[in-house]
PDB file of C-alpha atoms and ligand atoms in Angstrom:
ATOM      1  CA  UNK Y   1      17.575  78.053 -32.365  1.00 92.00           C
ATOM      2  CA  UNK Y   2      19.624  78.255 -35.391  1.00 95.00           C
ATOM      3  CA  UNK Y   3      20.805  75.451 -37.364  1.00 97.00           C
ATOM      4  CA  UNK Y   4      22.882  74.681 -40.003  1.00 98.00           C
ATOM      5  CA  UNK Y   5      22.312  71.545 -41.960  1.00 98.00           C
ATOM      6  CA  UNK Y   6      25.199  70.151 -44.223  1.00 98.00           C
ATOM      7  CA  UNK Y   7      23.129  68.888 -47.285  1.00 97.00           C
ATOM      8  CA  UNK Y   8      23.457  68.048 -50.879  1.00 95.00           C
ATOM      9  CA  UNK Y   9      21.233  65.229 -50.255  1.00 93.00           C
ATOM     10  CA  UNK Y  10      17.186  64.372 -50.544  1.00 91.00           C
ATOM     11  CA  UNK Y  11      17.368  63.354 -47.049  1.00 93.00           C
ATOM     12  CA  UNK Y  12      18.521  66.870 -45.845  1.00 96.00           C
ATOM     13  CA  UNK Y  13      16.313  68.806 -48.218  1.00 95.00           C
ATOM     14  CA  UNK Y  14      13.366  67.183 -46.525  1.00 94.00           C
ATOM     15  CA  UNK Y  15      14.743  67.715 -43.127  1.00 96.00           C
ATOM     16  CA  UNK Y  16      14.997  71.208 -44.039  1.00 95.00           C
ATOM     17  CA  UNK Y  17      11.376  71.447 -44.897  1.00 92.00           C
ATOM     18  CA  UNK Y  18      10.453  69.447 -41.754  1.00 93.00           C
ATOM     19  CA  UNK Y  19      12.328  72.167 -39.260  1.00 93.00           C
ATOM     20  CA  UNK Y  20      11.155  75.132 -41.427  1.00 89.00           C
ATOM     21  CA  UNK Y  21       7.556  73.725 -40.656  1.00 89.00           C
ATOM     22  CA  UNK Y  22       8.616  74.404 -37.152  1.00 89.00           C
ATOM     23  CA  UNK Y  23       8.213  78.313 -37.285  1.00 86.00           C
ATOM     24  CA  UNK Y  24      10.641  77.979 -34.122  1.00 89.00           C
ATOM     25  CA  UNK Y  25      13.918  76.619 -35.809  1.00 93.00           C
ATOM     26  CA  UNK Y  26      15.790  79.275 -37.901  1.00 95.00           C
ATOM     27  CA  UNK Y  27      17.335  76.811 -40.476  1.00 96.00           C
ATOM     28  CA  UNK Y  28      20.468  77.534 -42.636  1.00 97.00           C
ATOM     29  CA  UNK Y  29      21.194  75.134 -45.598  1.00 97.00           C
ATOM     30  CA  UNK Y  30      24.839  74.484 -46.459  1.00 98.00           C
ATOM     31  CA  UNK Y  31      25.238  72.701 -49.910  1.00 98.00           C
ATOM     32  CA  UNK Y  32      28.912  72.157 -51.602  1.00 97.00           C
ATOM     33  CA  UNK Y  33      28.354  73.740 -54.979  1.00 94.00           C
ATOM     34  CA  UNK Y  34      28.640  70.564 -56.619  1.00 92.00           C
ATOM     35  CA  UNK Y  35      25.170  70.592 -59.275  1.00 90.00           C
ATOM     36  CA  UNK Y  36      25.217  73.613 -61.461  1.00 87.00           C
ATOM     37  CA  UNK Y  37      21.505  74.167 -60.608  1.00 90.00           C
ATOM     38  CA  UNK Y  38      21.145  72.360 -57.516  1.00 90.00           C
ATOM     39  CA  UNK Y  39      17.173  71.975 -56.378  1.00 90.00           C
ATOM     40  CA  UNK Y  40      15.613  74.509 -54.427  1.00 89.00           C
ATOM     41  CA  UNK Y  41      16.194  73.834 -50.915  1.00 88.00           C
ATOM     42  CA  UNK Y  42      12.926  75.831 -49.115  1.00 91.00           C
ATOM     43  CA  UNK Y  43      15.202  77.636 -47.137  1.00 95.00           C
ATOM     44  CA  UNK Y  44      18.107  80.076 -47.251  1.00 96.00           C
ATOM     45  CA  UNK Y  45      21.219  78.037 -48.404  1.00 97.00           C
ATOM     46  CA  UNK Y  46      24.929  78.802 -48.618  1.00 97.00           C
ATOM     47  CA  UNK Y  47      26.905  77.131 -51.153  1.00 97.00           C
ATOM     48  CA  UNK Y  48      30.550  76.249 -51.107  1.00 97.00           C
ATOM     49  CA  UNK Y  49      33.429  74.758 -48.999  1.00 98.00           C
ATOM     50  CA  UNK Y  50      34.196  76.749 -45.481  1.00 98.00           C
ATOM     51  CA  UNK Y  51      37.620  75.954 -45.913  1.00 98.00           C
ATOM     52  CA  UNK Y  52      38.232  72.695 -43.712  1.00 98.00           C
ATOM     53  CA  UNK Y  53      37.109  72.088 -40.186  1.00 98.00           C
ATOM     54  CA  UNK Y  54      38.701  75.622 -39.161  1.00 98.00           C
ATOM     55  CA  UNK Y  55      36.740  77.375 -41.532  1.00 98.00           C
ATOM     56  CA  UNK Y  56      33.461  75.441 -40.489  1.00 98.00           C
ATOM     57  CA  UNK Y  57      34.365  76.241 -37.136  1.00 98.00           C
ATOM     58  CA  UNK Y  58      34.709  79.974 -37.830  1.00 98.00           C
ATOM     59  CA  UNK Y  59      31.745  80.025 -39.679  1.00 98.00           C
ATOM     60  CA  UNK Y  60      29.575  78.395 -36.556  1.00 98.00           C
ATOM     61  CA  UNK Y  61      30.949  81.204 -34.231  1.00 98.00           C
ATOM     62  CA  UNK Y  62      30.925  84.030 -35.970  1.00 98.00           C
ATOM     63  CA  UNK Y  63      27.128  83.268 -37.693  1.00 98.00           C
ATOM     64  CA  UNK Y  64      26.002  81.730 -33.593  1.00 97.00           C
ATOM     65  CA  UNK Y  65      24.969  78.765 -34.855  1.00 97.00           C
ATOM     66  CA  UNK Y  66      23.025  76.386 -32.288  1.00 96.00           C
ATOM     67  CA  UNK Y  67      23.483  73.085 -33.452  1.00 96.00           C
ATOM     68  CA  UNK Y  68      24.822  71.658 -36.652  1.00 98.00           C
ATOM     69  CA  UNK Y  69      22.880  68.776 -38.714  1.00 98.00           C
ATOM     70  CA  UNK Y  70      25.300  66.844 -41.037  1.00 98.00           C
ATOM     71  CA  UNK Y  71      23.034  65.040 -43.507  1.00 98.00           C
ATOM     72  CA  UNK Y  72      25.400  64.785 -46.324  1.00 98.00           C
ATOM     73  CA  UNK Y  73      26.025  61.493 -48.117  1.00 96.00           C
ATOM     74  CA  UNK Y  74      27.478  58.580 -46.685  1.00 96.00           C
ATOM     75  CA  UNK Y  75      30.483  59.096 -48.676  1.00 96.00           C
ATOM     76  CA  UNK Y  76      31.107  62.435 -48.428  1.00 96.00           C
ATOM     77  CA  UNK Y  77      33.641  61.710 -45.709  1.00 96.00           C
ATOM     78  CA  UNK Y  78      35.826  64.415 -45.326  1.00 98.00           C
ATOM     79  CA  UNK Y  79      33.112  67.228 -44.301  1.00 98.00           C
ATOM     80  CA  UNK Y  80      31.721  64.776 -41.866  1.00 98.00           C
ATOM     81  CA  UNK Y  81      35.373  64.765 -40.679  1.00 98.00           C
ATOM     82  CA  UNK Y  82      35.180  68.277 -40.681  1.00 98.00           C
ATOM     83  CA  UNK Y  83      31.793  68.510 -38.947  1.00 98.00           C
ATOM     84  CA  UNK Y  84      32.534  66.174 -35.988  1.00 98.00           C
ATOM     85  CA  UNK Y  85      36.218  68.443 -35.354  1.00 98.00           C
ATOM     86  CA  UNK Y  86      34.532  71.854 -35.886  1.00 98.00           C
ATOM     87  CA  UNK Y  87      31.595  70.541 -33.236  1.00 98.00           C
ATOM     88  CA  UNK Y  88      34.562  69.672 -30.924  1.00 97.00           C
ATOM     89  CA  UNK Y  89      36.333  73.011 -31.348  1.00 98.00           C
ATOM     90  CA  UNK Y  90      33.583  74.755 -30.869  1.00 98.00           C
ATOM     91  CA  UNK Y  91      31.030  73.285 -28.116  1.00 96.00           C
ATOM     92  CA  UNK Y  92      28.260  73.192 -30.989  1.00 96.00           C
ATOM     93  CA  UNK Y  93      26.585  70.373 -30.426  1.00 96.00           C
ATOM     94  CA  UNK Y  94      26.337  67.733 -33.799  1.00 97.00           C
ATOM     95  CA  UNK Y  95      23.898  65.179 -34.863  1.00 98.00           C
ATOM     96  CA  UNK Y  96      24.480  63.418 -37.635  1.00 98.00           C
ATOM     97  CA  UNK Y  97      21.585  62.265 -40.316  1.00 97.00           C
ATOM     98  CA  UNK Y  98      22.788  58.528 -41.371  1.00 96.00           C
ATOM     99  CA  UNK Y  99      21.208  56.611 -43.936  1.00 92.00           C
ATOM    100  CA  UNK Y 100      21.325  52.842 -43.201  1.00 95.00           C
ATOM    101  CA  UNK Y 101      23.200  51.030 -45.796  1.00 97.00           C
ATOM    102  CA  UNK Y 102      21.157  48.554 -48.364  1.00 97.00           C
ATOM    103  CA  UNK Y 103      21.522  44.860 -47.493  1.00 97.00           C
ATOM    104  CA  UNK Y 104      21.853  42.441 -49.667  1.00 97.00           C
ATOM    105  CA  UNK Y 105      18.710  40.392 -50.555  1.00 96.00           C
ATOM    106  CA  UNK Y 106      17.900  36.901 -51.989  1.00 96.00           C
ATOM    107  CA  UNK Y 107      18.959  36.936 -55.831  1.00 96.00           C
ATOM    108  CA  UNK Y 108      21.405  39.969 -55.311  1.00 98.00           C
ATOM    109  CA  UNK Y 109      24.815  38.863 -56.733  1.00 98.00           C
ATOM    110  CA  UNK Y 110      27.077  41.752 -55.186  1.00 98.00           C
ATOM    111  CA  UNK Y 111      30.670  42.291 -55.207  1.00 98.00           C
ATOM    112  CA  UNK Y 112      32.674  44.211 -52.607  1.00 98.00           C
ATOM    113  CA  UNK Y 113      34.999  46.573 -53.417  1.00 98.00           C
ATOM    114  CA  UNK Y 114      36.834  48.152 -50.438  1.00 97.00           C
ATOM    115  CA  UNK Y 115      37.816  51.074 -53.014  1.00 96.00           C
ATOM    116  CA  UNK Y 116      37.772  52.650 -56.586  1.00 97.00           C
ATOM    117  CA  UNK Y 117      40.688  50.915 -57.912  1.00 97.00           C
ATOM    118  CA  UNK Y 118      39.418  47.814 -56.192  1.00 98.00           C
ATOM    119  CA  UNK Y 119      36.200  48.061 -58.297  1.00 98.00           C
ATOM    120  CA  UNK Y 120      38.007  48.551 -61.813  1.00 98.00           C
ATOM    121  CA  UNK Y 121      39.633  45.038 -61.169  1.00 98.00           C
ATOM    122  CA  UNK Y 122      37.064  43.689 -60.373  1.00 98.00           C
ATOM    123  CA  UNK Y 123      35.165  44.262 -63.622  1.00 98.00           C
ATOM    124  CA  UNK Y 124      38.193  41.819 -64.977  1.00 97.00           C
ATOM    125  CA  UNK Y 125      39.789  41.802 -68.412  1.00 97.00           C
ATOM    126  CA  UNK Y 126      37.485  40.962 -71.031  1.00 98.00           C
ATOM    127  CA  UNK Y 127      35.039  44.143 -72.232  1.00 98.00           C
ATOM    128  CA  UNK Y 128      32.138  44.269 -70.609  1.00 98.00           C
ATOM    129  CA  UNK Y 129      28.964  46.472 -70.434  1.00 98.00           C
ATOM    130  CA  UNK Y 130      29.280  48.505 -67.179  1.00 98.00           C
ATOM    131  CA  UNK Y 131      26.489  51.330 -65.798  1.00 98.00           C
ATOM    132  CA  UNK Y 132      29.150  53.590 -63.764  1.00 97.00           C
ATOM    133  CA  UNK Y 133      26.568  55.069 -60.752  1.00 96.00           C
ATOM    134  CA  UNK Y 134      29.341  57.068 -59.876  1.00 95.00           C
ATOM    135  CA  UNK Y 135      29.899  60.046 -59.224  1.00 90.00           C
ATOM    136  CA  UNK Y 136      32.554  62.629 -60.957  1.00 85.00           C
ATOM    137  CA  UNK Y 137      35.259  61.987 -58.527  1.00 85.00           C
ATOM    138  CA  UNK Y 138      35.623  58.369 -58.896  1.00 92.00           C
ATOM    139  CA  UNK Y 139      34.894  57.828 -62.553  1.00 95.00           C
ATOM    140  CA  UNK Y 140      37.784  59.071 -63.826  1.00 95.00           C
ATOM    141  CA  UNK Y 141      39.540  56.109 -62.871  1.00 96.00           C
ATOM    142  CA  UNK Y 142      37.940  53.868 -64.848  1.00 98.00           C
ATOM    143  CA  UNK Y 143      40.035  55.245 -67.882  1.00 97.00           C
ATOM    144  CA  UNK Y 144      41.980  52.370 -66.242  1.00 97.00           C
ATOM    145  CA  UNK Y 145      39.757  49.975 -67.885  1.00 98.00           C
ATOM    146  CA  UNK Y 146      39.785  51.084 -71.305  1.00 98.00           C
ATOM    147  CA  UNK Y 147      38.227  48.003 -72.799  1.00 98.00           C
ATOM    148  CA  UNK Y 148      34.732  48.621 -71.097  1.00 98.00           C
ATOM    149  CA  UNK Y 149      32.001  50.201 -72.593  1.00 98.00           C
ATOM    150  CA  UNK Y 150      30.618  52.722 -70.078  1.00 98.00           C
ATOM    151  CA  UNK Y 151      27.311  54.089 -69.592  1.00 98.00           C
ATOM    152  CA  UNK Y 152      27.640  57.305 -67.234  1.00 97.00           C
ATOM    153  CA  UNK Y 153      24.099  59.170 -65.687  1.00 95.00           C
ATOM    154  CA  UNK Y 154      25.013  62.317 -63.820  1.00 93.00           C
ATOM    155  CA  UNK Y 155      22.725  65.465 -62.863  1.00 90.00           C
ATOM    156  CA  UNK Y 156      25.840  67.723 -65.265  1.00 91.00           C
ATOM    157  CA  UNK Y 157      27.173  67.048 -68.119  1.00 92.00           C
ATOM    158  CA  UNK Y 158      30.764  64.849 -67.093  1.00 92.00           C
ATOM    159  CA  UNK Y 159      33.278  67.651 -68.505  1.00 91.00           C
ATOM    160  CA  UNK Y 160      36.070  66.403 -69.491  1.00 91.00           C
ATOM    161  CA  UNK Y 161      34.403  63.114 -70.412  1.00 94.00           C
ATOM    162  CA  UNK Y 162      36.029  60.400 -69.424  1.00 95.00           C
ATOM    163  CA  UNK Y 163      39.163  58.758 -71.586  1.00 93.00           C
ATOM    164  CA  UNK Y 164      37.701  55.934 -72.980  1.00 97.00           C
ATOM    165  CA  UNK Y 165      36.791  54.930 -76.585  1.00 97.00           C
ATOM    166  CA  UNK Y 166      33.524  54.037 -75.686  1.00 97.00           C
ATOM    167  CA  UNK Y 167      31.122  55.460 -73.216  1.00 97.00           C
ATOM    168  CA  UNK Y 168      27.684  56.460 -73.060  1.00 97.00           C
ATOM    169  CA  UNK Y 169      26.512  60.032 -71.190  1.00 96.00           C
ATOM    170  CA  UNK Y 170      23.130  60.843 -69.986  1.00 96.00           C
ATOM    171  CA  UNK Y 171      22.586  63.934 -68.540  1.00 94.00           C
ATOM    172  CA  UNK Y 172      19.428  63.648 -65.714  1.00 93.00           C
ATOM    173  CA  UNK Y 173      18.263  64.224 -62.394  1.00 90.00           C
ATOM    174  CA  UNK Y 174      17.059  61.413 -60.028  1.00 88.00           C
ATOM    175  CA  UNK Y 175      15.435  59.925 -58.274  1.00 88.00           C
ATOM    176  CA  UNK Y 176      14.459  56.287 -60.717  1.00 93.00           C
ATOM    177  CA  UNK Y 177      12.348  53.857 -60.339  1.00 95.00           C
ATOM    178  CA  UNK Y 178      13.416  50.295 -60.685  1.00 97.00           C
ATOM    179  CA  UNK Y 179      11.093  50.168 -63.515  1.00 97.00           C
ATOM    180  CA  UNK Y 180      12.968  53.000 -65.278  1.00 96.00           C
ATOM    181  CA  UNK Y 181      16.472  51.477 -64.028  1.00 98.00           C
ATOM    182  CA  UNK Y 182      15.699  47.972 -65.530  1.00 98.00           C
ATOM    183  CA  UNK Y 183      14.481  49.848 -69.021  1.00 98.00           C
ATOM    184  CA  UNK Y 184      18.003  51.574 -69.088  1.00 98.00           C
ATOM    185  CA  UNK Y 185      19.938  48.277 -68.104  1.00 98.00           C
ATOM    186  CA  UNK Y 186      18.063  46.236 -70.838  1.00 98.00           C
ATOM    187  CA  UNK Y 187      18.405  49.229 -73.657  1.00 98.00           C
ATOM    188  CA  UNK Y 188      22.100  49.621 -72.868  1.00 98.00           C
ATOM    189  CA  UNK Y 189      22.199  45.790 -72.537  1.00 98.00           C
ATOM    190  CA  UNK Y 190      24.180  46.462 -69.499  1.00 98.00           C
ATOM    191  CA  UNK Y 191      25.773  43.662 -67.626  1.00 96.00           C
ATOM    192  CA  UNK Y 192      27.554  44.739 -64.899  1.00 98.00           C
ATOM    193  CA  UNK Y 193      26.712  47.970 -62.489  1.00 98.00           C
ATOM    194  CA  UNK Y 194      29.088  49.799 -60.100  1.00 98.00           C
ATOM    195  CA  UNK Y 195      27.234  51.654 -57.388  1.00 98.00           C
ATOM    196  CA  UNK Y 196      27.927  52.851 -54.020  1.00 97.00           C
ATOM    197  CA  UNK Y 197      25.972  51.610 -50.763  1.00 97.00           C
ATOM    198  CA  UNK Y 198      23.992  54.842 -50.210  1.00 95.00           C
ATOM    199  CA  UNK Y 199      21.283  53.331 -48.840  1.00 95.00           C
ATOM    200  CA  UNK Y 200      17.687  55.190 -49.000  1.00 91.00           C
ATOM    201  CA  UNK Y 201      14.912  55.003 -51.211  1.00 89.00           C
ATOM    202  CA  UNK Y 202      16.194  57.438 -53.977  1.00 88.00           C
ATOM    203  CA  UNK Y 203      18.782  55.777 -55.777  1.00 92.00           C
ATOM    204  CA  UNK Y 204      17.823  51.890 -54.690  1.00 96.00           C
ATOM    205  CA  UNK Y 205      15.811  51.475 -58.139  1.00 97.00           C
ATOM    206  CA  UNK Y 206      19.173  50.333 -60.119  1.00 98.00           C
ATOM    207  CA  UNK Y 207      19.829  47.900 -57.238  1.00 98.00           C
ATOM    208  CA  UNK Y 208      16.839  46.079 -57.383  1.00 98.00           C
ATOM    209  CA  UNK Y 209      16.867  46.265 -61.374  1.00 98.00           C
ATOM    210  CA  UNK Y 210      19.757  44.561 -61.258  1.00 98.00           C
ATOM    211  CA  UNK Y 211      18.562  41.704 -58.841  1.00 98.00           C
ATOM    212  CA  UNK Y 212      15.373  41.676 -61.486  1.00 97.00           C
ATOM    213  CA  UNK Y 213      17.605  40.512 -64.176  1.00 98.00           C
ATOM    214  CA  UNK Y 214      20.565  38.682 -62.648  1.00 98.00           C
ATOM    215  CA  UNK Y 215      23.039  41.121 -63.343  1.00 98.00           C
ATOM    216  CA  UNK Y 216      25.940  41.524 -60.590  1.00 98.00           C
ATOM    217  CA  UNK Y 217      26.784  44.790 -59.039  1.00 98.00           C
ATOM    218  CA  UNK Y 218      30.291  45.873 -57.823  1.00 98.00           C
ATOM    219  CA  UNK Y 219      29.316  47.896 -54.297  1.00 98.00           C
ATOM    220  CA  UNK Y 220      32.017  50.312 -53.403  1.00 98.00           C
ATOM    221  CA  UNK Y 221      32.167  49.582 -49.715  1.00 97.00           C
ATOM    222  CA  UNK Y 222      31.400  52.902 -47.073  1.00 96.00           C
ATOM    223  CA  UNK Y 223      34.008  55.029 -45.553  1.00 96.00           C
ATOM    224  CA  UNK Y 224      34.796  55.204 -41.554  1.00 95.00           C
ATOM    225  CA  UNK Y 225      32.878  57.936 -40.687  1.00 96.00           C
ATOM    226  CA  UNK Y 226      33.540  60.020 -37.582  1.00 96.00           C
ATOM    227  CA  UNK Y 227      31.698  58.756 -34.151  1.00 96.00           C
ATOM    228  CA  UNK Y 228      29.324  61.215 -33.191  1.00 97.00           C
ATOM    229  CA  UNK Y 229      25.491  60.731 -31.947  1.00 96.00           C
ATOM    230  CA  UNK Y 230      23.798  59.659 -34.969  1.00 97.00           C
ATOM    231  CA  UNK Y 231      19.881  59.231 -36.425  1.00 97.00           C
ATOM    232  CA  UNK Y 232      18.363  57.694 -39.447  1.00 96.00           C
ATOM    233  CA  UNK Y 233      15.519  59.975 -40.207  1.00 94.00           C
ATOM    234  CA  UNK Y 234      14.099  63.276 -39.786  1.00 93.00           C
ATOM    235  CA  UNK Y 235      11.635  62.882 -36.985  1.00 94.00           C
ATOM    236  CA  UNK Y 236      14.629  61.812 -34.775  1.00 96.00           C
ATOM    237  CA  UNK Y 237      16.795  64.966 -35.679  1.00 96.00           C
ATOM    238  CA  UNK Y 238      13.408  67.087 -34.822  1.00 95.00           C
ATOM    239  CA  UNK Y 239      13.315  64.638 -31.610  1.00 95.00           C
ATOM    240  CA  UNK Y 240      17.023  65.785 -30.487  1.00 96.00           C
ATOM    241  CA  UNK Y 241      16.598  69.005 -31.529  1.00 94.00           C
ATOM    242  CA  UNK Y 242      13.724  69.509 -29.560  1.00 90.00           C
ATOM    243  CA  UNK Y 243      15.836  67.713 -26.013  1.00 88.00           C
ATOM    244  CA  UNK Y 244      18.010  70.434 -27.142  1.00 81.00           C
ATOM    245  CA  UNK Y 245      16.006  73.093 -26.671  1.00 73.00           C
ATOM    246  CA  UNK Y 246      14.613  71.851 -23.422  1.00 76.00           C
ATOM    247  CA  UNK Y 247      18.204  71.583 -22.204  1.00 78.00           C
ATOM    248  CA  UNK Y 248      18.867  74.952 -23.318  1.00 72.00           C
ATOM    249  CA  UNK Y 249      16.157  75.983 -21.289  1.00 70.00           C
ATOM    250  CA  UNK Y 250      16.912  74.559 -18.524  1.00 77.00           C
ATOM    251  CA  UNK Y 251      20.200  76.525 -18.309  1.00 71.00           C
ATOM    252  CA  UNK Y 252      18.474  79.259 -19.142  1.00 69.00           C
ATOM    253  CA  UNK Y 253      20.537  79.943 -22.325  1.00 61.00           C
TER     254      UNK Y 253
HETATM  255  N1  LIG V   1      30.057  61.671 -52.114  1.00 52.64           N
HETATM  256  C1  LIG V   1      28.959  61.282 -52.710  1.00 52.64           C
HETATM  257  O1  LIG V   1      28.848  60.154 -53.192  1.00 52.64           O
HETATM  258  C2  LIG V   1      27.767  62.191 -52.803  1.00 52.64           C
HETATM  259  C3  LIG V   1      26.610  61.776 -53.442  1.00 52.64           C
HETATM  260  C4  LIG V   1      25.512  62.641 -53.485  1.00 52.64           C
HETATM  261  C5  LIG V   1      25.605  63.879 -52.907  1.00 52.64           C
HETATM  262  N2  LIG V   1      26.759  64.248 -52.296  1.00 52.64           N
HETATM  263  C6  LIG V   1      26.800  65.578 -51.658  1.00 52.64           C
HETATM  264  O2  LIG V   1      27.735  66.372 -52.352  1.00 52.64           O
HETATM  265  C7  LIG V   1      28.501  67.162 -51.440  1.00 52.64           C
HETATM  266  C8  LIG V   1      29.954  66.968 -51.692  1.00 52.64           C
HETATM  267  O3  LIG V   1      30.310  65.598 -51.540  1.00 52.64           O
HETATM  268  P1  LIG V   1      31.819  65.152 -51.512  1.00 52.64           P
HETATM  269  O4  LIG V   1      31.884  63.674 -51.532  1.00 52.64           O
HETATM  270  O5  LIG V   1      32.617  65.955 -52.485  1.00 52.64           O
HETATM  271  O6  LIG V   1      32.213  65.633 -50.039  1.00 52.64           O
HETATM  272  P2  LIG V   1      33.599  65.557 -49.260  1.00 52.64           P
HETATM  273  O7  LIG V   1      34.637  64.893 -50.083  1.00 52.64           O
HETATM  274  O8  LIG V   1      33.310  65.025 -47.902  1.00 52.64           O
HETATM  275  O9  LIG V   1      33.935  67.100 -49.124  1.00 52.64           O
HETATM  276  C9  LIG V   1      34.933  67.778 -49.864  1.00 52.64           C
HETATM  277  C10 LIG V   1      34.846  69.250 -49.522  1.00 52.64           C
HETATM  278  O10 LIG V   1      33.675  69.819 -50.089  1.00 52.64           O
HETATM  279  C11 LIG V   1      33.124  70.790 -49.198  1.00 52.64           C
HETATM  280  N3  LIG V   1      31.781  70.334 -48.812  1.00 52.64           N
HETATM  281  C12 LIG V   1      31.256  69.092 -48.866  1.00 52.64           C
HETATM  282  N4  LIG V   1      29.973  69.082 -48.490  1.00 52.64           N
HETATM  283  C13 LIG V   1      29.676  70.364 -48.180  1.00 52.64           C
HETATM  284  C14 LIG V   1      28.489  71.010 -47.753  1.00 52.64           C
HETATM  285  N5  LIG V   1      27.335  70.329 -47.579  1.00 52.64           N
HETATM  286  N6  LIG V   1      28.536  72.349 -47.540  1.00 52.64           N
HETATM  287  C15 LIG V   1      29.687  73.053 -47.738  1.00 52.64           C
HETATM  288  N7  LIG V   1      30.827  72.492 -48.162  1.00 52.64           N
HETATM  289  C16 LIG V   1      30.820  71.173 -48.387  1.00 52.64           C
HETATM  290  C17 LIG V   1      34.071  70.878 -48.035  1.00 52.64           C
HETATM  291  O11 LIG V   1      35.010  71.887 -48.369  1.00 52.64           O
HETATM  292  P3  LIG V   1      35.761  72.759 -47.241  1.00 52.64           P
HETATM  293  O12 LIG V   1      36.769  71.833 -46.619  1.00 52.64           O
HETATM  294  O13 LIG V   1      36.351  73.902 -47.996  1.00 52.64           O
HETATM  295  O14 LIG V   1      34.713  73.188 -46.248  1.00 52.64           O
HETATM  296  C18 LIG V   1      34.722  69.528 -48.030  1.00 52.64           C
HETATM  297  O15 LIG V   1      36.001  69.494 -47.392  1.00 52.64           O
HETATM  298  C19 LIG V   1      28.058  66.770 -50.044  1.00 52.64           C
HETATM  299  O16 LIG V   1      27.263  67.829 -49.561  1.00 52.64           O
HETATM  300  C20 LIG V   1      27.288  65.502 -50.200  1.00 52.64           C
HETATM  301  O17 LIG V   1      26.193  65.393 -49.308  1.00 52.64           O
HETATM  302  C21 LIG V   1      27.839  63.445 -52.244  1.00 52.64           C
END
């Protein structure tokens, strides 16, 4: 069988590594091209946009792909969009690799914010210390908020940097412990975060840092995604993906 898994996430680089252990599963990874030097995947990867759902669609036919993983981030809505119409078009069959979202705990103090703009609001007028766990796309419009101080980690440098008098860039690649979170909230005396709800173990060190030390944190709430037959871990994708290729059999495809 040959599979393409939509990636740019921990979750589908260990998947990949899981079906390559296989022998049987001929695995293709797809990543965006967002990193400069993204992490090795351990299999063959393809990197860049297909050109919407059309192109994704083309791409599945003409390279007789099997079945199509999407593991990509929860937020990453528009090529899970693209995945669910390009499965449609096509006949390919699509599983998607969800993360469950984090839940708020005893001693979390979080904010909803139902979008970006809705999360610059809510850090309110008067200057305050903010740890943007953001990515590139939605930073920018915190040059809303000009009166923050911001401290900004990405895996690239954030080119152009973002227009505000005072912000604070660290270049590094995850994951972080909560023990290294709470250092970098105490040293940058931090006292607000804004993160997203990814869910998984990778990036949940800054959420529980902030429970740690009573600091609030502004959670930009999830997209819709598309309603397609969904998992939340490897062994269930290797689970379908095996009922797939008992079905297939059965046909005698
Ligand atoms: N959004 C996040 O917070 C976040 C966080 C960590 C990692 N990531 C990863 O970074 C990638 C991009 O995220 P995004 O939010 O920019 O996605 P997006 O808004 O849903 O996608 C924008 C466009 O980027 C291309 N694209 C996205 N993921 C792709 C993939 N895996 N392979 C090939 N092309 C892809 C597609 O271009 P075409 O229409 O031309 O095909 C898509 O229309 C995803 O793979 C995601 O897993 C995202």
């Amino acid at each position: 069988m040959k599979i393409l898994v939509l990636g740019g996430t921990a979750e589908a680089r260990a998947l990949a590594g899981a079906l390559a252990g296989r022998g049987t599963f001929d695995v293709i990874m797809s990543l965006a091209g967002r990193t400069l030097k993204p992490r090795a995947q351990g299999v063959p990867t393809r990197v860049g946009g297909f050109g919407g759902a059309d192109g994704l669609a083309a791409y599945l036919r003409d390279e007789k792909i099997d079945a199509l993983i999407d593991a990509t981030h929860p937020y990453a809505e528009t090529i899970s969009a693209n995945a669910a119409r390009a499965s449609s078009e096509t006949g390919v069959p699509l599983l998607a690799l969800r993360r469950p979202p984090w839940q708020e705990k005893p001693g979390d103090h979080w904010i909803a914010a139902a979008s970006v703009a809705a999360a610059v609001e809510a850090l309110g007028k008067a200057p305050r210390r903010v740890f943007l766990a953001l990515g590139r796309k939605e930073i920018e419009s915190f040059a809303a908020a000009p009166q923050h101080t911001y401290l900004v980690r990405s895996v690239d440098p954030v080119d152009p940097p973002l227009a505000v008098p005072h912000a604070i860039y660290l270049t590094v690649r995850g994951p972080f412990s909560e023990a290294d979170d709470r250092a970098l909230l105490d040293r940058h005396r931090i006292d607000v975060i804004v993160a997203k709800n990814s869910g998984g173990e990778a990036s949940y060190g800054k959420i529980a840092a902030a429970r740690a030390l009573h600091l609030p944190v502004v959670i930009l709430e999830r997209p819709e995604l598309p309603e397609v037959p969904s998992v939340e871990t490897a062994e269930d994708v290797l689970v379908w993906l095996d009922h797939a290729v008992t079905a297939a059999a059965t046909r005698g495809v």
